Coordinates of C-alpha atoms in Angstrom, one line a residue:
X1 CA -4.7 1.1 28.7
X2 CA -2.6 -0.7 25.4
X3 CA 0.3 -2.4 26.5
X4 CA 3.0 -3.6 24.1
X5 CA 3.7 -6.5 25.8
X6 CA 1.7 -9.8 25.2
X7 CA 1.6 -12.7 27.8
X8 CA 1.6 -15.8 25.7
X9 CA 2.9 -19.2 26.7
X10 CA 6.5 -18.5 25.8
X11 CA 6.4 -15.4 27.7
X12 CA 4.8 -17.4 30.8
X13 CA 7.8 -19.9 30.5
X14 CA 10.5 -17.3 30.3
X15 CA 8.9 -15.7 33.3
X16 CA 9.9 -18.4 35.2
X17 CA 13.3 -18.0 34.1
X18 CA 14.6 -14.6 34.5
X19 CA 18.1 -15.3 33.3
X20 CA 16.6 -16.1 29.8
X21 CA 15.6 -12.5 29.0
X22 CA 17.8 -10.0 27.1
X23 CA 17.3 -7.1 28.2
X24 CA 14.9 -5.4 25.8
X25 CA 12.5 -8.1 26.2
X26 CA 13.4 -8.0 30.3
X27 CA 12.3 -3.8 29.9
X28 CA 9.1 -4.6 28.1
X29 CA 8.2 -7.2 30.5
X30 CA 8.8 -4.7 33.0
X31 CA 6.7 -2.2 31.5
X32 CA 3.8 -4.6 31.2
X33 CA 4.2 -5.5 34.9
X34 CA 4.6 -1.6 36.2
X35 CA 1.2 -0.9 34.3
X36 CA -0.8 -3.7 35.7
X37 CA 0.7 -3.4 39.4
X38 CA -0.4 0.6 39.0
X39 CA -3.7 -0.4 38.0
X40 CA -4.4 -3.0 41.0
X41 CA -3.1 -0.5 43.0
X42 CA -5.5 2.2 41.9
X43 CA -8.0 -0.6 42.5
X44 CA -6.9 -1.6 46.1
X45 CA -6.6 2.2 46.9
X46 CA -10.2 3.2 45.9
X47 CA -12.1 -0.1 47.3
X48 CA -10.0 0.3 50.8
X49 CA -11.4 3.7 50.7
X50 CA -14.9 2.3 50.0
X51 CA -14.7 -0.1 52.5
X52 CA -13.4 2.0 54.9
X53 CA -16.6 4.5 54.6
X54 CA -19.0 1.4 54.4
X55 CA -17.4 -1.6 56.5
X56 CA -20.4 -3.7 55.5
X57 CA -20.6 -3.4 52.2
X58 CA -19.4 -7.0 50.7
X59 CA -19.3 -5.5 47.6
X60 CA -15.5 -4.2 47.6
X61 CA -14.1 -7.3 49.0
X62 CA -13.6 -9.6 45.8
X63 CA -12.2 -6.6 43.5
X64 CA -10.0 -6.1 46.4
X65 CA -8.9 -9.8 46.9
X66 CA -8.5 -10.0 43.2
X67 CA -5.7 -6.6 43.2
X68 CA -3.9 -8.3 46.3
X69 CA -3.7 -11.8 44.0
X70 CA -2.6 -10.3 40.9
X71 CA 0.1 -8.0 42.2
X72 CA 1.2 -11.2 44.3
X73 CA 1.8 -12.7 40.8
X74 CA 3.3 -9.7 39.4
X75 CA 5.8 -9.5 42.4
X76 CA 6.9 -13.3 41.0
X77 CA 7.3 -12.6 37.6
X78 CA 10.1 -9.6 38.3
X79 CA 11.2 -11.2 41.6
X80 CA 10.2 -8.4 44.0
X81 CA 10.2 -10.5 47.4
X82 CA 9.1 -7.8 49.8
X83 CA 6.5 -6.9 47.3
X84 CA 5.4 -10.8 47.1
X85 CA 5.2 -10.7 51.0
X86 CA 3.1 -8.0 51.7
X87 CA 0.7 -8.6 48.3
X88 CA 0.5 -12.3 49.9
X89 CA -0.4 -11.0 53.3
X90 CA -2.9 -8.7 52.4
X91 CA -4.5 -11.3 50.4
X92 CA -5.0 -13.0 52.9
X93 CA -6.8 -10.8 55.2
X94 CA -9.1 -9.8 52.1
X95 CA -9.8 -13.7 52.2
X96 CA -10.8 -13.8 55.8
X97 CA -12.9 -10.9 55.5
X98 CA -14.6 -12.9 52.1
X99 CA -15.1 -15.9 54.4
X100 CA -16.5 -13.9 57.2
X101 CA -13.7 -14.7 59.7
X102 CA -12.5 -11.1 60.0
X103 CA -14.6 -7.9 60.8
X104 CA -13.7 -5.2 58.6
X105 CA -12.6 -2.6 60.9
X106 CA -11.3 1.0 60.6
X107 CA -7.4 -0.6 62.0
X108 CA -7.5 -3.1 59.8
X109 CA -8.5 -1.4 56.7
X110 CA -5.6 1.2 57.7
X111 CA -2.9 -1.5 57.9
X112 CA -4.2 -2.9 54.2
X113 CA -4.0 1.0 52.9
X114 CA -0.1 0.8 54.6
X115 CA 0.4 -2.1 52.4
X116 CA -0.7 -0.4 49.3
X117 CA 1.8 2.5 50.2
X118 CA 4.4 0.0 50.6
X119 CA 3.6 -1.9 47.2
X120 CA 4.1 1.3 45.6
X121 CA 7.2 1.7 46.7
X122 CA 8.5 -1.6 45.9
X123 CA 7.5 -0.7 42.2
X124 CA 9.1 2.9 42.1
X125 CA 12.7 1.3 41.8
X126 CA 11.2 -1.1 38.7
X127 CA 9.9 1.6 36.7
X128 CA 13.5 3.5 37.1
X129 CA 15.9 0.6 37.0
X130 CA 14.3 -1.7 34.3
X131 CA 15.6 -4.2 36.2
X132 CA 14.3 -6.5 38.8
X133 CA 14.5 -5.6 42.6
X134 CA 15.1 -8.1 45.1
X135 CA 14.5 -6.9 48.9
X136 CA 14.7 -8.4 52.3
X137 CA 11.4 -8.9 53.9

């Protein structure tokens, strides 16, 4: 997928200070964040279903962890607090899967899939408003 927005040293610095963006720049940033978030949400959905079908298969766990980690970072860029909290919580569970300190069970996978639904809900306002969304956790 081609994206007009380019991450570079300047845009990384500006991401830390949202007030530094003009409306056009922020809309472009948001388009990039939304596209990347959708890609990562699709990875989470597909790989969680793979994991649910075969809980002993360790292969989906690293891509799942990376997708949750990416979403956590993307949520910070556009100041979506609830999305950040949910993605970080999912990342923690997936790290426990990676370390072998938590078993993959249908109930845990269902909770992670519910987390994906919450993350999708947090992205929808960004698509329509082109502005940061802050939500209480």
